[in-house]
Amino acid sequence: AQSVSQHNHHVILSEAASLELGCNYSYGGTVNLFWYVQYPGQHLQLLLKYFSGDPLVKGIKGFEAEFIKSKFSFNLRKPSVQWSDTAEYFCAVRHYNNNDMRFGAGTRLTVKP
Amino acid sequence: KAGVTQTPRYLIKTRGQQVTLSCSPISGHRSVSWYQQTPGQGLQFLFEYFSETQRNKGNFPGRFSGRQFSNSRSEMNVSTLELGDSALYLCASSPRGAGGTDTQYFGPGTRLTVL
């Protein structure tokens, strides 16, 4: 069955710490990969996406993610987090030719000032 | 360009009632997808509409239905509401809805509470 796993339910960091959020998927075939962020009281926003090409993709606000096909992973990273990065982060996967997107359970990130 | 809009933002209903939620996609977008977000189940895909036709459907009972109009606006309907239908219902639009390089943009959601 198709599934998306986010290993960390809640991550707490201090400002300036480095961040890595894990995402693994179980999907047959070619996939598109996404990270979305949901700030408190706001709607889901796209952070970054991977369709093809360079497996290291850069998104908004200094975030990046690396697609490792052999590990079925798409981990999100940021070298130095800020208090304003406090939010819930969702990894999402879909088959390349349709819009049935499957989301991970989300990781809540709390950044302490 | 205006984003995805959803109305109403909040709804309170009682068990057994039915409810209709509305979504207006970004101008020019022809695909609309619906998701249910709950603390226990997370974000789950309900269905996708493109050119007034349902193209994909998630694993939800037939009480959940939807439609899309010629202007790409979409509605979803839940009949015979149950307590477990309490959730945030999210709508997402994309230009073509055919995967590929298409990207979904989400609306703010409708918070449905079933009493």
JSON list of C-alpha atoms in Angstrom, two decimals:
[
{"chain": "A", "resi": 1, "resn": "ALA", "atom": "CA", "xyz": [0.00, 0.00, 0.00]},
{"chain": "A", "resi": 2, "resn": "GLN", "atom": "CA", "xyz": [1.12, 3.53, -0.69]},
{"chain": "A", "resi": 3, "resn": "SER", "atom": "CA", "xyz": [2.23, 5.33, 2.43]},
{"chain": "A", "resi": 4, "resn": "VAL", "atom": "CA", "xyz": [4.28, 8.25, 3.66]},
{"chain": "A", "resi": 5, "resn": "SER", "atom": "CA", "xyz": [6.12, 8.16, 6.98]},
{"chain": "A", "resi": 6, "resn": "GLN", "atom": "CA", "xyz": [7.39, 11.11, 8.93]},
{"chain": "A", "resi": 7, "resn": "HIS", "atom": "CA", "xyz": [9.48, 9.78, 11.76]},
{"chain": "A", "resi": 8, "resn": "ASN", "atom": "CA", "xyz": [9.39, 12.72, 14.12]},
{"chain": "A", "resi": 9, "resn": "HIS", "atom": "CA", "xyz": [6.09, 13.69, 15.64]},
{"chain": "A", "resi": 10, "resn": "HIS", "atom": "CA", "xyz": [7.36, 16.73, 17.53]},
{"chain": "A", "resi": 11, "resn": "VAL", "atom": "CA", "xyz": [10.76, 18.36, 17.30]},
{"chain": "A", "resi": 12, "resn": "ILE", "atom": "CA", "xyz": [11.93, 21.08, 19.66]},
{"chain": "A", "resi": 13, "resn": "LEU", "atom": "CA", "xyz": [14.96, 23.16, 18.76]},
{"chain": "A", "resi": 14, "resn": "SER", "atom": "CA", "xyz": [16.62, 26.33, 19.87]},
{"chain": "A", "resi": 15, "resn": "GLU", "atom": "CA", "xyz": [17.12, 29.18, 17.43]},
{"chain": "A", "resi": 16, "resn": "ALA", "atom": "CA", "xyz": [20.14, 28.75, 15.17]},
{"chain": "A", "resi": 17, "resn": "ALA", "atom": "CA", "xyz": [20.08, 24.97, 15.52]},
{"chain": "A", "resi": 18, "resn": "SER", "atom": "CA", "xyz": [20.13, 22.87, 12.39]},
{"chain": "A", "resi": 19, "resn": "LEU", "atom": "CA", "xyz": [17.01, 21.01, 11.32]},
{"chain": "A", "resi": 20, "resn": "GLU", "atom": "CA", "xyz": [16.45, 17.74, 9.55]},
{"chain": "A", "resi": 21, "resn": "LEU", "atom": "CA", "xyz": [13.00, 16.21, 9.26]},
{"chain": "A", "resi": 22, "resn": "GLY", "atom": "CA", "xyz": [12.73, 12.72, 7.88]},
{"chain": "A", "resi": 23, "resn": "CYS", "atom": "CA", "xyz": [10.28, 11.54, 5.25]},
{"chain": "A", "resi": 24, "resn": "ASN", "atom": "CA", "xyz": [10.12, 8.07, 3.76]},
{"chain": "A", "resi": 25, "resn": "TYR", "atom": "CA", "xyz": [7.57, 6.80, 1.29]},
{"chain": "A", "resi": 26, "resn": "SER", "atom": "CA", "xyz": [6.33, 3.53, -0.02]},
{"chain": "A", "resi": 27, "resn": "TYR", "atom": "CA", "xyz": [5.22, 4.02, -3.58]},
{"chain": "A", "resi": 28, "resn": "GLY", "atom": "CA", "xyz": [5.66, 2.15, -6.80]},
{"chain": "A", "resi": 29, "resn": "GLY", "atom": "CA", "xyz": [6.82, 3.94, -9.87]},
{"chain": "A", "resi": 30, "resn": "THR", "atom": "CA", "xyz": [7.84, 7.51, -10.53]},
{"chain": "A", "resi": 31, "resn": "VAL", "atom": "CA", "xyz": [6.82, 9.97, -7.86]},
{"chain": "A", "resi": 32, "resn": "ASN", "atom": "CA", "xyz": [6.62, 13.68, -7.25]},
{"chain": "A", "resi": 33, "resn": "LEU", "atom": "CA", "xyz": [7.56, 14.84, -3.76]},
{"chain": "A", "resi": 34, "resn": "PHE", "atom": "CA", "xyz": [6.55, 17.87, -1.75]},
{"chain": "A", "resi": 35, "resn": "TRP", "atom": "CA", "xyz": [7.01, 19.54, 1.57]},
{"chain": "A", "resi": 36, "resn": "TYR", "atom": "CA", "xyz": [4.23, 21.78, 2.83]},
{"chain": "A", "resi": 37, "resn": "VAL", "atom": "CA", "xyz": [4.21, 23.93, 5.95]},
{"chain": "A", "resi": 38, "resn": "GLN", "atom": "CA", "xyz": [1.27, 25.00, 8.07]},
{"chain": "A", "resi": 39, "resn": "TYR", "atom": "CA", "xyz": [2.00, 27.96, 10.34]},
{"chain": "A", "resi": 40, "resn": "PRO", "atom": "CA", "xyz": [-0.28, 28.41, 13.36]},
{"chain": "A", "resi": 41, "resn": "GLY", "atom": "CA", "xyz": [-3.66, 29.65, 12.18]},
{"chain": "A", "resi": 42, "resn": "GLN", "atom": "CA", "xyz": [-2.64, 29.68, 8.53]},
{"chain": "A", "resi": 43, "resn": "HIS", "atom": "CA", "xyz": [-3.26, 27.44, 5.58]},
{"chain": "A", "resi": 44, "resn": "LEU", "atom": "CA", "xyz": [-0.92, 24.91, 4.02]},
{"chain": "A", "resi": 45, "resn": "GLN", "atom": "CA", "xyz": [1.83, 26.52, 2.00]},
{"chain": "A", "resi": 46, "resn": "LEU", "atom": "CA", "xyz": [4.23, 24.89, -0.41]},
{"chain": "A", "resi": 47, "resn": "LEU", "atom": "CA", "xyz": [7.84, 24.90, 0.83]},
{"chain": "A", "resi": 48, "resn": "LEU", "atom": "CA", "xyz": [9.45, 23.01, -2.00]},
{"chain": "A", "resi": 49, "resn": "LYS", "atom": "CA", "xyz": [8.88, 20.29, -4.54]},
{"chain": "A", "resi": 50, "resn": "TYR", "atom": "CA", "xyz": [10.77, 17.69, -6.50]},
{"chain": "A", "resi": 51, "resn": "PHE", "atom": "CA", "xyz": [9.71, 16.51, -9.92]},
{"chain": "A", "resi": 52, "resn": "SER", "atom": "CA", "xyz": [12.92, 15.42, -11.64]},
{"chain": "A", "resi": 53, "resn": "GLY", "atom": "CA", "xyz": [16.54, 16.40, -12.17]},
{"chain": "A", "resi": 54, "resn": "ASP", "atom": "CA", "xyz": [18.84, 17.57, -9.38]},
{"chain": "A", "resi": 55, "resn": "PRO", "atom": "CA", "xyz": [17.83, 15.60, -6.29]},
{"chain": "A", "resi": 56, "resn": "LEU", "atom": "CA", "xyz": [18.75, 18.51, -4.05]},
{"chain": "A", "resi": 57, "resn": "VAL", "atom": "CA", "xyz": [15.97, 21.06, -4.23]},
{"chain": "A", "resi": 58, "resn": "LYS", "atom": "CA", "xyz": [15.82, 24.45, -2.63]},
{"chain": "A", "resi": 59, "resn": "GLY", "atom": "CA", "xyz": [12.64, 26.06, -1.41]},
{"chain": "A", "resi": 60, "resn": "ILE", "atom": "CA", "xyz": [11.49, 29.18, 0.30]},
{"chain": "A", "resi": 61, "resn": "LYS", "atom": "CA", "xyz": [12.84, 30.57, 3.57]},
{"chain": "A", "resi": 62, "resn": "GLY", "atom": "CA", "xyz": [16.16, 28.72, 3.33]},
{"chain": "A", "resi": 63, "resn": "PHE", "atom": "CA", "xyz": [14.73, 25.21, 3.32]},
{"chain": "A", "resi": 64, "resn": "GLU", "atom": "CA", "xyz": [16.09, 22.45, 1.14]},
{"chain": "A", "resi": 65, "resn": "ALA", "atom": "CA", "xyz": [15.36, 18.77, 0.66]},
{"chain": "A", "resi": 66, "resn": "GLU", "atom": "CA", "xyz": [17.23, 15.86, -0.82]},
{"chain": "A", "resi": 67, "resn": "PHE", "atom": "CA", "xyz": [15.60, 13.07, -2.77]},
{"chain": "A", "resi": 68, "resn": "ILE", "atom": "CA", "xyz": [17.41, 9.78, -2.30]},
{"chain": "A", "resi": 69, "resn": "LYS", "atom": "CA", "xyz": [15.70, 7.32, -4.59]},
{"chain": "A", "resi": 70, "resn": "SER", "atom": "CA", "xyz": [17.48, 4.24, -3.24]},
{"chain": "A", "resi": 71, "resn": "LYS", "atom": "CA", "xyz": [16.27, 5.04, 0.26]},
{"chain": "A", "resi": 72, "resn": "PHE", "atom": "CA", "xyz": [12.79, 6.23, -0.77]},
{"chain": "A", "resi": 73, "resn": "SER", "atom": "CA", "xyz": [13.48, 9.34, 1.26]},
{"chain": "A", "resi": 74, "resn": "PHE", "atom": "CA", "xyz": [12.94, 13.07, 0.90]},
{"chain": "A", "resi": 75, "resn": "ASN", "atom": "CA", "xyz": [14.32, 14.70, 4.03]},
{"chain": "A", "resi": 76, "resn": "LEU", "atom": "CA", "xyz": [13.85, 18.38, 4.76]},
{"chain": "A", "resi": 77, "resn": "ARG", "atom": "CA", "xyz": [16.75, 20.45, 6.06]},
{"chain": "A", "resi": 78, "resn": "LYS", "atom": "CA", "xyz": [17.54, 23.95, 7.21]},
{"chain": "A", "resi": 79, "resn": "PRO", "atom": "CA", "xyz": [20.98, 24.96, 8.49]},
{"chain": "A", "resi": 80, "resn": "SER", "atom": "CA", "xyz": [19.77, 27.46, 11.07]},
{"chain": "A", "resi": 81, "resn": "VAL", "atom": "CA", "xyz": [16.15, 27.65, 12.26]},
{"chain": "A", "resi": 82, "resn": "GLN", "atom": "CA", "xyz": [14.39, 30.75, 13.46]},
{"chain": "A", "resi": 83, "resn": "TRP", "atom": "CA", "xyz": [11.57, 31.21, 15.93]},
{"chain": "A", "resi": 84, "resn": "SER", "atom": "CA", "xyz": [9.30, 32.01, 12.97]},
{"chain": "A", "resi": 85, "resn": "ASP", "atom": "CA", "xyz": [9.83, 28.48, 11.62]},
{"chain": "A", "resi": 86, "resn": "THR", "atom": "CA", "xyz": [7.59, 27.14, 14.38]},
{"chain": "A", "resi": 87, "resn": "ALA", "atom": "CA", "xyz": [4.92, 25.28, 12.41]},
{"chain": "A", "resi": 88, "resn": "GLU", "atom": "CA", "xyz": [3.75, 21.87, 11.31]},
{"chain": "A", "resi": 89, "resn": "TYR", "atom": "CA", "xyz": [5.56, 20.34, 8.35]},
{"chain": "A", "resi": 90, "resn": "PHE", "atom": "CA", "xyz": [4.02, 17.81, 6.01]},
{"chain": "A", "resi": 91, "resn": "CYS", "atom": "CA", "xyz": [5.73, 15.59, 3.49]},
{"chain": "A", "resi": 92, "resn": "ALA", "atom": "CA", "xyz": [3.56, 14.58, 0.53]},
{"chain": "A", "resi": 93, "resn": "VAL", "atom": "CA", "xyz": [3.97, 12.15, -2.32]},
{"chain": "A", "resi": 94, "resn": "ARG", "atom": "CA", "xyz": [1.99, 11.46, -5.43]},
{"chain": "A", "resi": 95, "resn": "HIS", "atom": "CA", "xyz": [2.35, 9.32, -8.48]},
{"chain": "A", "resi": 96, "resn": "TYR", "atom": "CA", "xyz": [3.78, 11.45, -11.27]},
{"chain": "A", "resi": 97, "resn": "ASN", "atom": "CA", "xyz": [0.68, 11.40, -13.45]},
{"chain": "A", "resi": 98, "resn": "ASN", "atom": "CA", "xyz": [-2.17, 12.13, -11.08]},
{"chain": "A", "resi": 99, "resn": "ASN", "atom": "CA", "xyz": [-3.16, 14.43, -8.27]},
{"chain": "A", "resi": 100, "resn": "ASP", "atom": "CA", "xyz": [-3.96, 11.84, -5.59]},
{"chain": "A", "resi": 101, "resn": "MET", "atom": "CA", "xyz": [-1.52, 13.17, -3.05]},
{"chain": "A", "resi": 102, "resn": "ARG", "atom": "CA", "xyz": [-0.69, 11.22, 0.10]},
{"chain": "A", "resi": 103, "resn": "PHE", "atom": "CA", "xyz": [0.52, 13.10, 3.14]},
{"chain": "A", "resi": 104, "resn": "GLY", "atom": "CA", "xyz": [2.63, 12.06, 6.07]},
{"chain": "A", "resi": 105, "resn": "ALA", "atom": "CA", "xyz": [1.25, 12.54, 9.57]},
{"chain": "A", "resi": 106, "resn": "GLY", "atom": "CA", "xyz": [3.16, 15.78, 9.95]},
{"chain": "A", "resi": 107, "resn": "THR", "atom": "CA", "xyz": [5.98, 16.93, 12.22]},
{"chain": "A", "resi": 108, "resn": "ARG", "atom": "CA", "xyz": [5.36, 19.73, 14.65]},
{"chain": "A", "resi": 109, "resn": "LEU", "atom": "CA", "xyz": [8.42, 21.95, 14.97]},
{"chain": "A", "resi": 110, "resn": "THR", "atom": "CA", "xyz": [8.80, 24.23, 17.96]},
{"chain": "A", "resi": 111, "resn": "VAL", "atom": "CA", "xyz": [11.69, 26.68, 17.89]},
{"chain": "A", "resi": 112, "resn": "LYS", "atom": "CA", "xyz": [12.54, 28.23, 21.22]},
{"chain": "A", "resi": 113, "resn": "PRO", "atom": "CA", "xyz": [13.83, 31.81, 21.09]},
{"chain": "B", "resi": 1, "resn": "LYS", "atom": "CA", "xyz": [-3.69, 36.65, -8.19]},
{"chain": "B", "resi": 2, "resn": "ALA", "atom": "CA", "xyz": [-6.21, 35.69, -5.52]},
{"chain": "B", "resi": 3, "resn": "GLY", "atom": "CA", "xyz": [-5.65, 32.39, -3.74]},
{"chain": "B", "resi": 4, "resn": "VAL", "atom": "CA", "xyz": [-7.99, 29.50, -3.18]},
{"chain": "B", "resi": 5, "resn": "THR", "atom": "CA", "xyz": [-11.04, 30.58, -1.23]},
{"chain": "B", "resi": 6, "resn": "GLN", "atom": "CA", "xyz": [-13.34, 28.39, 0.79]},
{"chain": "B", "resi": 7, "resn": "THR", "atom": "CA", "xyz": [-16.71, 29.14, 2.30]},
{"chain": "B", "resi": 8, "resn": "PRO", "atom": "CA", "xyz": [-17.87, 29.03, 4.93]},
{"chain": "B", "resi": 9, "resn": "ARG", "atom": "CA", "xyz": [-14.83, 29.06, 7.18]},
{"chain": "B", "resi": 10, "resn": "TYR", "atom": "CA", "xyz": [-16.65, 27.55, 10.12]},
{"chain": "B", "resi": 11, "resn": "LEU", "atom": "CA", "xyz": [-19.71, 25.34, 10.38]},
{"chain": "B", "resi": 12, "resn": "ILE", "atom": "CA", "xyz": [-21.51, 23.67, 13.23]},
{"chain": "B", "resi": 13, "resn": "LYS", "atom": "CA", "xyz": [-23.99, 20.91, 12.43]},
{"chain": "B", "resi": 14, "resn": "THR", "atom": "CA", "xyz": [-25.70, 18.12, 14.28]},
{"chain": "B", "resi": 15, "resn": "ARG", "atom": "CA", "xyz": [-25.59, 14.42, 13.60]},
{"chain": "B", "resi": 16, "resn": "GLY", "atom": "CA", "xyz": [-27.77, 13.31, 10.73]},
{"chain": "B", "resi": 17, "resn": "GLN", "atom": "CA", "xyz": [-27.74, 16.66, 8.95]},
{"chain": "B", "resi": 18, "resn": "GLN", "atom": "CA", "xyz": [-26.04, 17.29, 5.66]},
{"chain": "B", "resi": 19, "resn": "VAL", "atom": "CA", "xyz": [-23.59, 20.00, 4.73]},
{"chain": "B", "resi": 20, "resn": "THR", "atom": "CA", "xyz": [-22.25, 21.63, 1.57]},
{"chain": "B", "resi": 21, "resn": "LEU", "atom": "CA", "xyz": [-18.85, 23.26, 1.41]},
{"chain": "B", "resi": 22, "resn": "SER", "atom": "CA", "xyz": [-17.67, 25.49, -1.39]},
{"chain": "B", "resi": 23, "resn": "CYS", "atom": "CA", "xyz": [-14.29, 26.10, -2.99]},
{"chain": "B", "resi": 24, "resn": "SER", "atom": "CA", "xyz": [-13.23, 28.68, -5.56]},
{"chain": "B", "resi": 25, "resn": "PRO", "atom": "CA", "xyz": [-9.90, 27.80, -7.18]},
{"chain": "B", "resi": 26, "resn": "ILE", "atom": "CA", "xyz": [-7.19, 30.17, -8.27]},
{"chain": "B", "resi": 27, "resn": "SER", "atom": "CA", "xyz": [-8.18, 31.85, -11.50]},
{"chain": "B", "resi": 28, "resn": "GLY", "atom": "CA", "xyz": [-7.20, 29.66, -14.44]},
{"chain": "B", "resi": 29, "resn": "HIS", "atom": "CA", "xyz": [-6.87, 26.50, -12.39]},
{"chain": "B", "resi": 30, "resn": "ARG", "atom": "CA", "xyz": [-9.05, 23.68, -13.62]},
{"chain": "B", "resi": 31, "resn": "SER", "atom": "CA", "xyz": [-8.39, 20.96, -11.06]},
{"chain": "B", "resi": 32, "resn": "VAL", "atom": "CA", "xyz": [-9.83, 20.99, -7.56]},
{"chain": "B", "resi": 33, "resn": "SER", "atom": "CA", "xyz": [-8.97, 18.41, -4.92]},
{"chain": "B", "resi": 34, "resn": "TRP", "atom": "CA", "xyz": [-10.51, 17.97, -1.50]},
{"chain": "B", "resi": 35, "resn": "TYR", "atom": "CA", "xyz": [-8.83, 16.72, 1.66]},
{"chain": "B", "resi": 36, "resn": "GLN", "atom": "CA", "xyz": [-9.97, 15.97, 5.18]},
{"chain": "B", "resi": 37, "resn": "GLN", "atom": "CA", "xyz": [-7.61, 16.89, 8.02]},
{"chain": "B", "resi": 38, "resn": "THR", "atom": "CA", "xyz": [-8.10, 15.46, 11.49]},
{"chain": "B", "resi": 39, "resn": "PRO", "atom": "CA", "xyz": [-5.71, 15.13, 14.45]},
{"chain": "B", "resi": 40, "resn": "GLY", "atom": "CA", "xyz": [-5.99, 11.35, 14.39]},
{"chain": "B", "resi": 41, "resn": "GLN", "atom": "CA", "xyz": [-5.86, 10.59, 10.66]},
{"chain": "B", "resi": 42, "resn": "GLY", "atom": "CA", "xyz": [-3.93, 13.59, 9.38]},
{"chain": "B", "resi": 43, "resn": "LEU", "atom": "CA", "xyz": [-4.54, 14.75, 5.82]},
{"chain": "B", "resi": 44, "resn": "GLN", "atom": "CA", "xyz": [-6.53, 12.35, 3.71]},
{"chain": "B", "resi": 45, "resn": "PHE", "atom": "CA", "xyz": [-7.43, 12.70, 0.05]},
{"chain": "B", "resi": 46, "resn": "LEU", "atom": "CA", "xyz": [-11.16, 12.77, -0.66]},
{"chain": "B", "resi": 47, "resn": "PHE", "atom": "CA", "xyz": [-11.48, 13.34, -4.39]},
{"chain": "B", "resi": 48, "resn": "GLU", "atom": "CA", "xyz": [-10.34, 15.40, -7.34]},
{"chain": "B", "resi": 49, "resn": "TYR", "atom": "CA", "xyz": [-12.39, 17.12, -10.01]},
{"chain": "B", "resi": 50, "resn": "PHE", "atom": "CA", "xyz": [-11.24, 18.29, -13.40]},
{"chain": "B", "resi": 51, "resn": "SER", "atom": "CA", "xyz": [-13.44, 19.70, -16.14]},
{"chain": "B", "resi": 52, "resn": "GLU", "atom": "CA", "xyz": [-16.56, 18.90, -14.12]},
{"chain": "B", "resi": 53, "resn": "THR", "atom": "CA", "xyz": [-15.60, 15.21, -13.84]},
{"chain": "B", "resi": 54, "resn": "GLN", "atom": "CA", "xyz": [-14.40, 13.32, -10.81]},
{"chain": "B", "resi": 55, "resn": "ARG", "atom": "CA", "xyz": [-11.03, 11.97, -11.78]},
{"chain": "B", "resi": 56, "resn": "ASN", "atom": "CA", "xyz": [-9.71, 10.42, -8.57]},
{"chain": "B", "resi": 57, "resn": "LYS", "atom": "CA", "xyz": [-11.37, 9.29, -5.40]},
{"chain": "B", "resi": 58, "resn": "GLY", "atom": "CA", "xyz": [-9.98, 8.44, -1.99]},
{"chain": "B", "resi": 59, "resn": "ASN", "atom": "CA", "xyz": [-11.21, 5.83, 0.43]},
{"chain": "B", "resi": 60, "resn": "PHE", "atom": "CA", "xyz": [-14.25, 7.56, 1.89]},
{"chain": "B", "resi": 61, "resn": "PRO", "atom": "CA", "xyz": [-17.86, 6.37, 2.12]},
{"chain": "B", "resi": 62, "resn": "GLY", "atom": "CA", "xyz": [-20.47, 7.40, -0.39]},
{"chain": "B", "resi": 63, "resn": "ARG", "atom": "CA", "xyz": [-21.83, 10.00, 2.06]},
{"chain": "B", "resi": 64, "resn": "PHE", "atom": "CA", "xyz": [-19.00, 12.19, 0.79]},
{"chain": "B", "resi": 65, "resn": "SER", "atom": "CA", "xyz": [-19.62, 13.55, -2.66]},
{"chain": "B", "resi": 66, "resn": "GLY", "atom": "CA", "xyz": [-18.68, 16.50, -4.74]},
{"chain": "B", "resi": 67, "resn": "ARG", "atom": "CA", "xyz": [-19.13, 18.28, -7.99]},
{"chain": "B", "resi": 68, "resn": "GLN", "atom": "CA", "xyz": [-17.45, 20.88, -10.12]},
{"chain": "B", "resi": 69, "resn": "PHE", "atom": "CA", "xyz": [-19.05, 23.61, -12.14]},
{"chain": "B", "resi": 70, "resn": "SER", "atom": "CA", "xyz": [-18.08, 24.94, -15.54]},
{"chain": "B", "resi": 71, "resn": "ASN", "atom": "CA", "xyz": [-16.23, 27.84, -13.93]},
{"chain": "B", "resi": 72, "resn": "SER", "atom": "CA", "xyz": [-14.10, 25.29, -11.98]},
{"chain": "B", "resi": 73, "resn": "ARG", "atom": "CA", "xyz": [-15.69, 26.16, -8.66]},
{"chain": "B", "resi": 74, "resn": "SER", "atom": "CA", "xyz": [-16.34, 23.05, -6.63]},
{"chain": "B", "resi": 75, "resn": "GLU", "atom": "CA", "xyz": [-18.62, 21.94, -3.87]},
{"chain": "B", "resi": 76, "resn": "MET", "atom": "CA", "xyz": [-18.42, 18.96, -1.61]},
{"chain": "B", "resi": 77, "resn": "ASN", "atom": "CA", "xyz": [-21.36, 17.51, 0.24]},
{"chain": "B", "resi": 78, "resn": "VAL", "atom": "CA", "xyz": [-21.48, 15.29, 3.28]},
{"chain": "B", "resi": 79, "resn": "SER", "atom": "CA", "xyz": [-24.81, 13.66, 4.02]},
{"chain": "B", "resi": 80, "resn": "THR", "atom": "CA", "xyz": [-26.00, 12.05, 7.25]},
{"chain": "B", "resi": 81, "resn": "LEU", "atom": "CA", "xyz": [-23.26, 13.64, 9.29]},
{"chain": "B", "resi": 82, "resn": "GLU", "atom": "CA", "xyz": [-21.49, 11.63, 11.95]},
{"chain": "B", "resi": 83, "resn": "LEU", "atom": "CA", "xyz": [-19.44, 12.85, 14.89]},
{"chain": "B", "resi": 84, "resn": "GLY", "atom": "CA", "xyz": [-16.31, 11.53, 13.20]},
{"chain": "B", "resi": 85, "resn": "ASP", "atom": "CA", "xyz": [-16.84, 13.88, 10.27]},
{"chain": "B", "resi": 86, "resn": "SER", "atom": "CA", "xyz": [-15.68, 16.77, 12.44]},
{"chain": "B", "resi": 87, "resn": "ALA", "atom": "CA", "xyz": [-12.57, 17.97, 10.68]},
{"chain": "B", "resi": 88, "resn": "LEU", "atom": "CA", "xyz": [-10.89, 20.68, 8.69]},
{"chain": "B", "resi": 89, "resn": "TYR", "atom": "CA", "xyz": [-11.82, 20.26, 5.04]},
{"chain": "B", "resi": 90, "resn": "LEU", "atom": "CA", "xyz": [-9.21, 21.59, 2.68]},
{"chain": "B", "resi": 91, "resn": "CYS", "atom": "CA", "xyz": [-9.53, 22.42, -0.95]},
{"chain": "B", "resi": 92, "resn": "ALA", "atom": "CA", "xyz": [-6.55, 22.61, -3.28]},
{"chain": "B", "resi": 93, "resn": "SER", "atom": "CA", "xyz": [-6.42, 23.80, -6.85]},
{"chain": "B", "resi": 94, "resn": "SER", "atom": "CA", "xyz": [-3.90, 23.25, -9.59]},
{"chain": "B", "resi": 95, "resn": "PRO", "atom": "CA", "xyz": [-3.72, 24.26, -13.24]},
{"chain": "B", "resi": 96, "resn": "ARG", "atom": "CA", "xyz": [-4.13, 20.90, -14.91]},
{"chain": "B", "resi": 97, "resn": "GLY", "atom": "CA", "xyz": [-4.42, 18.27, -12.23]},
{"chain": "B", "resi": 98, "resn": "ALA", "atom": "CA", "xyz": [-2.54, 15.72, -14.27]},
{"chain": "B", "resi": 99, "resn": "GLY", "atom": "CA", "xyz": [0.43, 15.29, -11.98]},
{"chain": "B", "resi": 100, "resn": "GLY", "atom": "CA", "xyz": [3.59, 16.03, -13.88]},
{"chain": "B", "resi": 101, "resn": "THR", "atom": "CA", "xyz": [4.78, 19.47, -12.90]},
{"chain": "B", "resi": 102, "resn": "ASP", "atom": "CA", "xyz": [1.37, 20.47, -11.57]},
{"chain": "B", "resi": 103, "resn": "THR", "atom": "CA", "xyz": [1.43, 21.90, -8.06]},
{"chain": "B", "resi": 104, "resn": "GLN", "atom": "CA", "xyz": [-1.52, 22.11, -5.69]},
{"chain": "B", "resi": 105, "resn": "TYR", "atom": "CA", "xyz": [-2.26, 25.29, -3.76]},
{"chain": "B", "resi": 106, "resn": "PHE", "atom": "CA", "xyz": [-4.39, 25.03, -0.68]},
{"chain": "B", "resi": 107, "resn": "GLY", "atom": "CA", "xyz": [-7.18, 27.16, 0.68]},
{"chain": "B", "resi": 108, "resn": "PRO", "atom": "CA", "xyz": [-7.66, 28.06, 4.34]},
{"chain": "B", "resi": 109, "resn": "GLY", "atom": "CA", "xyz": [-10.14, 25.26, 4.93]},
{"chain": "B", "resi": 110, "resn": "THR", "atom": "CA", "xyz": [-13.61, 24.92, 6.37]},
{"chain": "B", "resi": 111, "resn": "ARG", "atom": "CA", "xyz": [-13.74, 23.83, 9.99]},
{"chain": "B", "resi": 112, "resn": "LEU", "atom": "CA", "xyz": [-16.74, 21.52, 10.40]},
{"chain": "B", "resi": 113, "resn": "THR", "atom": "CA", "xyz": [-17.91, 20.59, 13.87]},
{"chain": "B", "resi": 114, "resn": "VAL", "atom": "CA", "xyz": [-20.57, 17.90, 14.23]},
{"chain": "B", "resi": 115, "resn": "LEU", "atom": "CA", "xyz": [-22.43, 17.84, 17.53]}
]
